[in-house]
mmCIF file of C-alpha atoms in Angstrom:
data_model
loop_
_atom_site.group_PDB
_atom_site.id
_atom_site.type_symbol
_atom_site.label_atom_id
_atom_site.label_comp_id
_atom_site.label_asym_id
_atom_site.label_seq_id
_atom_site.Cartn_x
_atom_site.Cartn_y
_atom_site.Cartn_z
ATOM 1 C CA UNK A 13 21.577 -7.201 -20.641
ATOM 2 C CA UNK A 14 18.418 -8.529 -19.489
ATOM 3 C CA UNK A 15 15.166 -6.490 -18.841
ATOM 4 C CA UNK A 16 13.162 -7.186 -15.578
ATOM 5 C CA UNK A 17 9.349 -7.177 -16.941
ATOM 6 C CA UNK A 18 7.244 -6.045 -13.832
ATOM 7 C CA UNK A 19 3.441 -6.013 -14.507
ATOM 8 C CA UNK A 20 1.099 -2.934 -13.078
ATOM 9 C CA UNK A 21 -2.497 -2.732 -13.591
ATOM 10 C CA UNK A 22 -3.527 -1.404 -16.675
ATOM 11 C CA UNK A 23 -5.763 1.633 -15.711
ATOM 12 C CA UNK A 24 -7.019 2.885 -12.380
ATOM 13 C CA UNK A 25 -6.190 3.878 -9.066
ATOM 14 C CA UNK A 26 -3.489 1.050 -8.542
ATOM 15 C CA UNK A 27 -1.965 2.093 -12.223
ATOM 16 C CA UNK A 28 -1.607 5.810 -11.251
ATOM 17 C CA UNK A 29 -0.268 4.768 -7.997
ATOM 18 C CA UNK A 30 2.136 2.433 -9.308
ATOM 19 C CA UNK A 31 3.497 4.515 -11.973
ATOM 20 C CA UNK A 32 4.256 7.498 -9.062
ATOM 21 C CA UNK A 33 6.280 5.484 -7.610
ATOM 22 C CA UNK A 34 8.246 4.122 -10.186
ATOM 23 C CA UNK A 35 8.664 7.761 -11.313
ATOM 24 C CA UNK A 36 10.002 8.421 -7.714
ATOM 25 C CA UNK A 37 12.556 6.120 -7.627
ATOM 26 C CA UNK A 38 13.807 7.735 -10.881
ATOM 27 C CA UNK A 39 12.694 5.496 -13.333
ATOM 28 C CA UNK A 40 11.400 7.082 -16.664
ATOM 29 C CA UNK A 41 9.189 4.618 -18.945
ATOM 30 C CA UNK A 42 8.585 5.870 -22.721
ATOM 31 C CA UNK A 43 5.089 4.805 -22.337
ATOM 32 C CA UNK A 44 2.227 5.986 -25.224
ATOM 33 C CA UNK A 45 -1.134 5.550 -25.014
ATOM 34 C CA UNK A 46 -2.972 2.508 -25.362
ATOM 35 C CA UNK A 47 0.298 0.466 -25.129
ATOM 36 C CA UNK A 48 0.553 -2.794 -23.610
ATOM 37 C CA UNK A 49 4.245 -2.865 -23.002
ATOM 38 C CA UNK A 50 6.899 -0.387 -22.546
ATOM 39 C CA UNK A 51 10.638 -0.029 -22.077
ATOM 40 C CA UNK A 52 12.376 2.412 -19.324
ATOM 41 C CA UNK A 53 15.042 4.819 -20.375
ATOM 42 C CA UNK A 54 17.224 4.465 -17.547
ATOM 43 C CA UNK A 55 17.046 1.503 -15.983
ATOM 44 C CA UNK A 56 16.887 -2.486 -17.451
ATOM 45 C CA UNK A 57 13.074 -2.201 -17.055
ATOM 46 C CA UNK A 58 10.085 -3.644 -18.757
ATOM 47 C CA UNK A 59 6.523 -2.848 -17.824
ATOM 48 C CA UNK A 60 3.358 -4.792 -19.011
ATOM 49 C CA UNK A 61 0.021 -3.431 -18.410
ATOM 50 C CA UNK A 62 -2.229 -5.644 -17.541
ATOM 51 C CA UNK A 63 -5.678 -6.549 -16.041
ATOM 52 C CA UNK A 64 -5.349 -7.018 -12.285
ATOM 53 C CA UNK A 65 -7.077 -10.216 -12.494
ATOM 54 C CA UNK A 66 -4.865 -11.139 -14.694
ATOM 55 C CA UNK A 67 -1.206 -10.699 -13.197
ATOM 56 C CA UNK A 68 -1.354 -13.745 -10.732
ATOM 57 C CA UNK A 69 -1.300 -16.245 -14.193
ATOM 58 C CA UNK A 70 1.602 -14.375 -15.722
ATOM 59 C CA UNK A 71 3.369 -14.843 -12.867
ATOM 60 C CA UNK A 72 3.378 -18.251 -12.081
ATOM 61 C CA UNK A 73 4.118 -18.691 -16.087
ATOM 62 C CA UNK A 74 6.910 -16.738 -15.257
ATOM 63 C CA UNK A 75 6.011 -14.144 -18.172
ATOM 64 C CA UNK A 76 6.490 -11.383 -15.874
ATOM 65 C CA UNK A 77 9.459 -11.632 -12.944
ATOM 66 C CA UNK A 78 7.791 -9.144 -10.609
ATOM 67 C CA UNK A 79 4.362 -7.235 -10.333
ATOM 68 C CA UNK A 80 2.904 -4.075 -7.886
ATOM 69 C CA UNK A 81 -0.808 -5.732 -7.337
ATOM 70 C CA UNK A 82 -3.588 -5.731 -4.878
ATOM 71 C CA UNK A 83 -2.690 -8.008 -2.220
ATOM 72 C CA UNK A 84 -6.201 -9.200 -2.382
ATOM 73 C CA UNK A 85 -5.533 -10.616 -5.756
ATOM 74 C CA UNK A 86 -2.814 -12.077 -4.491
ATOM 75 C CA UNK A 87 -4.718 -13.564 -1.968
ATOM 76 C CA UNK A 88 -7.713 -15.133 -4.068
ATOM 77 C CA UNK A 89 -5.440 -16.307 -7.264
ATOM 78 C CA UNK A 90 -1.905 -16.036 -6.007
ATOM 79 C CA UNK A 91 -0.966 -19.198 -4.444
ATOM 80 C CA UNK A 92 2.801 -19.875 -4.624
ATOM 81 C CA UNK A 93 3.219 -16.248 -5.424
ATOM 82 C CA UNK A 94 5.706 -14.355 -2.908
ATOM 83 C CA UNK A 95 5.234 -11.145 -1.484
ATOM 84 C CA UNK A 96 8.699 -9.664 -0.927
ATOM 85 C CA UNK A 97 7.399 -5.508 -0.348
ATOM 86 C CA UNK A 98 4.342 -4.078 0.908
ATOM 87 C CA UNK A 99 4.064 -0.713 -0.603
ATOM 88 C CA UNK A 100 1.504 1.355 1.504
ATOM 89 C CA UNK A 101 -0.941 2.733 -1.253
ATOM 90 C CA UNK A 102 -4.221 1.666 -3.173
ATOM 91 C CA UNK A 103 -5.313 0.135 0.437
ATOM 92 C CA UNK A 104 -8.590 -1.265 0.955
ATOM 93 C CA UNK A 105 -10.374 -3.959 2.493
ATOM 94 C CA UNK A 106 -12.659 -6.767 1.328
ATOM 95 C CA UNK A 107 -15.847 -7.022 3.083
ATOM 96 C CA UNK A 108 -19.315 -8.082 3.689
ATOM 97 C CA UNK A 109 -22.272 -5.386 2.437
ATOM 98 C CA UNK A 110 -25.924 -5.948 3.180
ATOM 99 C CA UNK A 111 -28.616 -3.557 2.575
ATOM 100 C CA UNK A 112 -28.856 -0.878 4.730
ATOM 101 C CA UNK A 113 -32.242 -1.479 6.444
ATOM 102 C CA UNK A 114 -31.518 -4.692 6.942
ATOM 103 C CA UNK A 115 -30.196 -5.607 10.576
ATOM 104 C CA UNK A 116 -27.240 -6.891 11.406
ATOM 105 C CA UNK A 117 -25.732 -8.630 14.902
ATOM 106 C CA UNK A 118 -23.082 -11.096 13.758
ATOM 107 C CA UNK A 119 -21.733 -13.230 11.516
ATOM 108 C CA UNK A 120 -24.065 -15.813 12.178
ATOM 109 C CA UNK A 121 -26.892 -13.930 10.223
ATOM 110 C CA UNK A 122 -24.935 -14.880 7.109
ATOM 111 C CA UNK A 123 -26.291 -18.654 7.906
ATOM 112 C CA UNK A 124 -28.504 -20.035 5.316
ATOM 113 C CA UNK A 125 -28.088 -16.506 2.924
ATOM 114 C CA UNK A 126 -26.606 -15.662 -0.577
ATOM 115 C CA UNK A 127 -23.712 -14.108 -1.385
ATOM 116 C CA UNK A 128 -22.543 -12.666 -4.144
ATOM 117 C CA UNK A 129 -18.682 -11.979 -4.943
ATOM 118 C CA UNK A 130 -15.973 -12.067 -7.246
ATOM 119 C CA UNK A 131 -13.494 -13.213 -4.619
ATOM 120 C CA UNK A 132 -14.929 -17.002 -3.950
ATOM 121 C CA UNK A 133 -12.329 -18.446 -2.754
ATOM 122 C CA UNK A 134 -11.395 -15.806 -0.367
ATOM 123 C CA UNK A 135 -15.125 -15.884 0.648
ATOM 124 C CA UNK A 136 -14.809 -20.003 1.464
ATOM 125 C CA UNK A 137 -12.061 -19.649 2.980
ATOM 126 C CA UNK A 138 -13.738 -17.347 5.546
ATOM 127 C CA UNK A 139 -17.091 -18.737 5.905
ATOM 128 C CA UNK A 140 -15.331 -22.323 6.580
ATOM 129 C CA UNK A 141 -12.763 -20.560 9.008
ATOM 130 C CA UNK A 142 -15.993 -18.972 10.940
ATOM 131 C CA UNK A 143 -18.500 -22.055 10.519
ATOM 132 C CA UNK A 144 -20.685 -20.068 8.197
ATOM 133 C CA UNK A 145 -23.350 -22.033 5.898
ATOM 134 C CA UNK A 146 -23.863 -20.053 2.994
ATOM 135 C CA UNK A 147 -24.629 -20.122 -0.828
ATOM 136 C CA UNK A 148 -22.021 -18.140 -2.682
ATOM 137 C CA UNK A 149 -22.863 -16.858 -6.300
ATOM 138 C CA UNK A 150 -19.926 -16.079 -8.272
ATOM 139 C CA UNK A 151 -20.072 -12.461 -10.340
ATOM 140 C CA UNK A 152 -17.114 -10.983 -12.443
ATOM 141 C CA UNK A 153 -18.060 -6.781 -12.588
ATOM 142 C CA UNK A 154 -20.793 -5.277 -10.760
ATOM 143 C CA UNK A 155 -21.333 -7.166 -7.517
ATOM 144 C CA UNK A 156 -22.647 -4.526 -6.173
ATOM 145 C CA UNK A 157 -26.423 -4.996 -7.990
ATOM 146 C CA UNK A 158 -26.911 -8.178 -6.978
ATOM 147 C CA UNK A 159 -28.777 -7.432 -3.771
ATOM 148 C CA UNK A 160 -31.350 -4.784 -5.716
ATOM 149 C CA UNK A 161 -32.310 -7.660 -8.212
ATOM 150 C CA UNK A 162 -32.704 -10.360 -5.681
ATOM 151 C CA UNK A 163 -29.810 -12.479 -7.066
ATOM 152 C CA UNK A 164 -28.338 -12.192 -3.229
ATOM 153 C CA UNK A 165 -28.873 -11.419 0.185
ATOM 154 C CA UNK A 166 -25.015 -9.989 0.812
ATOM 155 C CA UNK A 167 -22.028 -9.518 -0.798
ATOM 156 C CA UNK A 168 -18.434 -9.449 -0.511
ATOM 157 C CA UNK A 169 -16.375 -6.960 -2.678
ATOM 158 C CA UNK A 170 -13.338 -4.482 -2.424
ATOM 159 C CA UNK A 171 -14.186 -1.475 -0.291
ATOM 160 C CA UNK A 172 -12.691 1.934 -0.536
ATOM 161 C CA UNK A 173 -14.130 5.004 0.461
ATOM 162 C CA UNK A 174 -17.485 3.131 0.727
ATOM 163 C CA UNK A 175 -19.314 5.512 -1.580
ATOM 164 C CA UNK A 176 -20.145 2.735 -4.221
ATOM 165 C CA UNK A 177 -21.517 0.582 -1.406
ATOM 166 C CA UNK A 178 -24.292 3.888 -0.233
ATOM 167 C CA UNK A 179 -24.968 4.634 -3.640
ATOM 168 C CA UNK A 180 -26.081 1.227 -4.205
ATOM 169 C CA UNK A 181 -28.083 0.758 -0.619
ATOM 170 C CA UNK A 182 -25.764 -0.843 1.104
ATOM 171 C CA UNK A 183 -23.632 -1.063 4.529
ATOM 172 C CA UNK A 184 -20.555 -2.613 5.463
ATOM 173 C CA UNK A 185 -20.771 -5.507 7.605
ATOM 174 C CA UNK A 186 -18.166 -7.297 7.876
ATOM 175 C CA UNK A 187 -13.920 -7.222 7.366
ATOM 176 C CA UNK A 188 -12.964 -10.372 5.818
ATOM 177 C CA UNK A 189 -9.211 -9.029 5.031
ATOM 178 C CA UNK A 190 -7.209 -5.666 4.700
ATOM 179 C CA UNK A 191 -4.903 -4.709 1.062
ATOM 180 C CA UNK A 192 -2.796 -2.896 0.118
ATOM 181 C CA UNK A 193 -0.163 -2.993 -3.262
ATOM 182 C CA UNK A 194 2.115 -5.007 -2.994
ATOM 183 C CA UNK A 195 5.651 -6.063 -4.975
ATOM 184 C CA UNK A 196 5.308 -9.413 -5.602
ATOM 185 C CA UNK A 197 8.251 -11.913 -7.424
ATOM 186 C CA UNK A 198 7.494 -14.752 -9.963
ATOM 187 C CA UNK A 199 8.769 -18.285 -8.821
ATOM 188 C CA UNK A 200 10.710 -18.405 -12.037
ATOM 189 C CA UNK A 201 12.610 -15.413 -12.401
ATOM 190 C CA UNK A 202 15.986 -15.675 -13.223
ATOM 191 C CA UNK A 203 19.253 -15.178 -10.861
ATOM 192 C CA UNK A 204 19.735 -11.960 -13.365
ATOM 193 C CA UNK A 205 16.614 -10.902 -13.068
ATOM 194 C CA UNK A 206 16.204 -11.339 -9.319
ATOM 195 C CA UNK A 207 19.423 -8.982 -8.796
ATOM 196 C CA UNK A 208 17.757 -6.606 -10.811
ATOM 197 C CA UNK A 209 15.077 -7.115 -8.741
ATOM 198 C CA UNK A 210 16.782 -6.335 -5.217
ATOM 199 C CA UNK A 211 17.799 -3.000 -6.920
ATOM 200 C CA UNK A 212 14.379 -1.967 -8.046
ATOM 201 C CA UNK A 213 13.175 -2.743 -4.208
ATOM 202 C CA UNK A 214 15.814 -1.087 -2.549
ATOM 203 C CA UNK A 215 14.852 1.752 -4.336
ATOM 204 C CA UNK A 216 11.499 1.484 -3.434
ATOM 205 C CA UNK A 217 12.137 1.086 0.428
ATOM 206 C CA UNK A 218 14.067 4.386 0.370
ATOM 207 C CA UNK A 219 11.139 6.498 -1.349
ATOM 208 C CA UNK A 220 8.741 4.510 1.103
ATOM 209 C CA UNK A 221 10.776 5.243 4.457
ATOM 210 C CA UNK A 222 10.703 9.007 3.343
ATOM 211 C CA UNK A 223 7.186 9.266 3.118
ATOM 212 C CA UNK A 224 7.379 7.536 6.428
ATOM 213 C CA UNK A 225 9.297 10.311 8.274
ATOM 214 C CA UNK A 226 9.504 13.771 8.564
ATOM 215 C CA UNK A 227 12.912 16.124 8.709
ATOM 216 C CA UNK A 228 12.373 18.555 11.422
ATOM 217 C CA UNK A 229 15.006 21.509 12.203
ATOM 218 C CA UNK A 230 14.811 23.068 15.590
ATOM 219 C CA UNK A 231 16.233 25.627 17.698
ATOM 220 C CA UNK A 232 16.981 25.455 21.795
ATOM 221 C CA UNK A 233 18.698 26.760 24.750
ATOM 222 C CA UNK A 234 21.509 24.445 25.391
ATOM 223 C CA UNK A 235 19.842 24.153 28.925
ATOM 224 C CA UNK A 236 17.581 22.779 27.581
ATOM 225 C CA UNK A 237 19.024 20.298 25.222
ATOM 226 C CA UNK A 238 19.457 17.069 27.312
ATOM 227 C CA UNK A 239 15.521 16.677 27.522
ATOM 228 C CA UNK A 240 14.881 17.515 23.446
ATOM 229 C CA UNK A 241 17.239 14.867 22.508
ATOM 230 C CA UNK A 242 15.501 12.212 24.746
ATOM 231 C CA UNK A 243 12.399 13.536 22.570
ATOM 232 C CA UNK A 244 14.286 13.228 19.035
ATOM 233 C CA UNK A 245 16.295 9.837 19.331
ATOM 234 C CA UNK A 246 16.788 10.293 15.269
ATOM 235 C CA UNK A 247 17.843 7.307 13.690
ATOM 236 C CA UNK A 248 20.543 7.013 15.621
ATOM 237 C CA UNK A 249 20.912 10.583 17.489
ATOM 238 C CA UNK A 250 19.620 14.001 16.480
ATOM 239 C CA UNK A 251 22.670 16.207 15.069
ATOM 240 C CA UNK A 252 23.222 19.202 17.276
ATOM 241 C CA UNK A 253 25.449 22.488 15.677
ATOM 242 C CA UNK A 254 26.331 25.496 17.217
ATOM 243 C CA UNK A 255 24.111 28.532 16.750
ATOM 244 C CA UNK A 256 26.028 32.437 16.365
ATOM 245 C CA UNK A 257 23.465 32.866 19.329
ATOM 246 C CA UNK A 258 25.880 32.182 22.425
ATOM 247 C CA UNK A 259 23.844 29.056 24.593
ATOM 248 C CA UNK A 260 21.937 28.072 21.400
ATOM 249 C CA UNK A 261 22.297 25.112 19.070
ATOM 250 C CA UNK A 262 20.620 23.845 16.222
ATOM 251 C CA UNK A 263 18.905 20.254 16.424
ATOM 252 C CA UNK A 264 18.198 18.302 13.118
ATOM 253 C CA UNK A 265 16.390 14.508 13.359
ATOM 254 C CA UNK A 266 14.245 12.509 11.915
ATOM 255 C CA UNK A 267 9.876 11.861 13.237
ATOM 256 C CA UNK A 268 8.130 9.516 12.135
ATOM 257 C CA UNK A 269 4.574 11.359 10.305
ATOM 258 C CA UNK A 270 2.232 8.420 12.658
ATOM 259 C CA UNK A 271 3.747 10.385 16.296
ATOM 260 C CA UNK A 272 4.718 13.920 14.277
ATOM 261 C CA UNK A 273 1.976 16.217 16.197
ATOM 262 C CA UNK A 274 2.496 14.354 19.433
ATOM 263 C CA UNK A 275 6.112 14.974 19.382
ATOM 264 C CA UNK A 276 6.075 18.551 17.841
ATOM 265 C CA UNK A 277 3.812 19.584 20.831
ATOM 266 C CA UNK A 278 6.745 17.559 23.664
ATOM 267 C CA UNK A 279 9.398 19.910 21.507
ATOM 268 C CA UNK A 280 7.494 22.988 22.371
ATOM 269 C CA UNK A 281 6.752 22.405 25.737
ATOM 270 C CA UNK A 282 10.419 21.396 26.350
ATOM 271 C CA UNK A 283 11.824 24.924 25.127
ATOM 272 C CA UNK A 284 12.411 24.289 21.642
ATOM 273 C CA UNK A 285 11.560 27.104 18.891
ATOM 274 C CA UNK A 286 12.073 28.072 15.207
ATOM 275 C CA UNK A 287 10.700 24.423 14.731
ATOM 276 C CA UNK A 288 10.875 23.543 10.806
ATOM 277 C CA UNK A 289 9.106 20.527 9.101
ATOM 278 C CA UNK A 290 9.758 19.261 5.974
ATOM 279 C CA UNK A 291 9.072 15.941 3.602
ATOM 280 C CA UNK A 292 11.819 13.669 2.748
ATOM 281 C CA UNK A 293 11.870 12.553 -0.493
ATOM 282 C CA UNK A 294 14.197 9.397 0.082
ATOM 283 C CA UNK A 295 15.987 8.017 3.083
ATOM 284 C CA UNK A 296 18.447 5.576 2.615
ATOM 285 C CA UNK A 297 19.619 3.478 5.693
#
């Protein structure tokens, strides 16, 4: 049977990420250190670490079938590539950085500057877009320097937490683009492969709805019950069981984690009690 070779970053955030949730969806990879390739126990899997940079090229050769990257990558070096999942983790943005005592007002104070970046084709793409005249110096690693050695006036690079942009002097400026990891699917994969594939994300989708959504168990007077369940619609409709407490039933649903508080506080206020919260691991619809 045919292996499906999905590529992950080699070391990092995105790697760690990436490998929790291949461990979540129950996939165990006999992986030692230092290796470049390894098979999983329990599924037709084959991973290849790689550099980020990297993965776009193996893609379109159609050496790898399917790869969690950066959707900026994607974005700079991925043309053709698809995007068939976005996974929620490793976000950040790319963005303009000046240095911090210098002002700012719009974009238009770009005009006539240097920037430095490893993302130049992202960075055309956006100056052109915006009518922006500027010189763009191209820099694979530390992009961050070029500002404090006068190679630049700005640059454009991944932000994070934005703690590598104040340790070096600088500020955020501007948002060219928002990331996140992504599953993304070689042009050349096989039909094998591919069904593989659909497996693999349907896996995924389940472990990525549960950390969605939150389980909640409840208590309430049966008085009360028409106005909870307008509250907790579920997926379809909350369950509702008898408590041994005569006029009391149990409510069990399904809130989603962006409205949980707002909800929790509507439950309370609408007679419910005993409320219980807790994660879902998976949710398959």
């Amino acid at each position: 049977m045919s292996k499906l070779k999905i590529a992950i970053q080699k070391s990092g955030r995105l790697h760690d990420d990436s490998m929790k949730i291949l461990k979540e969806i129950g996939i165990s990879i006999d992986n030692g250190k230092d290796q470049l390739k390894a098979s999983a126990r329990n599924f037709p899997l084959e991973v290849f670490y790689l550099r980020n940079g990297d993965i776009p090229q193996y893609l379109k050769d159609g050496i790898v079938d399917a790869a969690i990257i950066g959707e900026n990558v994607l974005i700079e070096k991925g043309n053709g590539i698809s995007i068939i999942e976005k996974l929620g983790f490793s976000k950040c943005k790319v963005s303009v950085a000046i240095p911090k005592a210098q002002p700012y007002t719009s974009l238009n104070d770009l005009n006539g500057k240097r920037i430095a970046t490893s993302y130049p084709k992202t960075v055309n793409q956006f100056l052109e877009k915006e009518g922006i005249d500027a010189q763009l110096h191209i820099i694979n690693g530390s992009v961050e320097i070029a500002p404090n050695i006068g190679l630049a006036d700005a640059i454009v690079d991944i932000v994070s937490s934005g703690s590598t942009l104040f340790k070096n002097g600088l500020k955020e400026a501007e948002v060219l683009l928002k990331s996140e990891a992504v599953l993304a699917v070689s042009p050349k994969i096989s039909d094998e492969n591919q069904s593989t594939l659909r497996k693999l994300q349907f896996r995924l989708q389940s472990v990525l709805k549960g950390r969605q959504n939150k389980y909640v168990l409840l208590n309430a007077p049966n008085d009360k019950l028409e106005n909870i369940v307008k509250i907790l619609p579920g997926m379809n409709s909350p369950t509702i069981l008898p408590l041994a407490k005569e006029g009391w039933s149990s409510l069990h649903s399904v809130i989603n984690k962006n409205e949980f508080w707002d909800v929790i506080d509507e439950l309370k206020e609408n007679g419910a009690e005993g409320i219980l919260v807790c994660s879902i691991e998976n949710m398959v619809i």
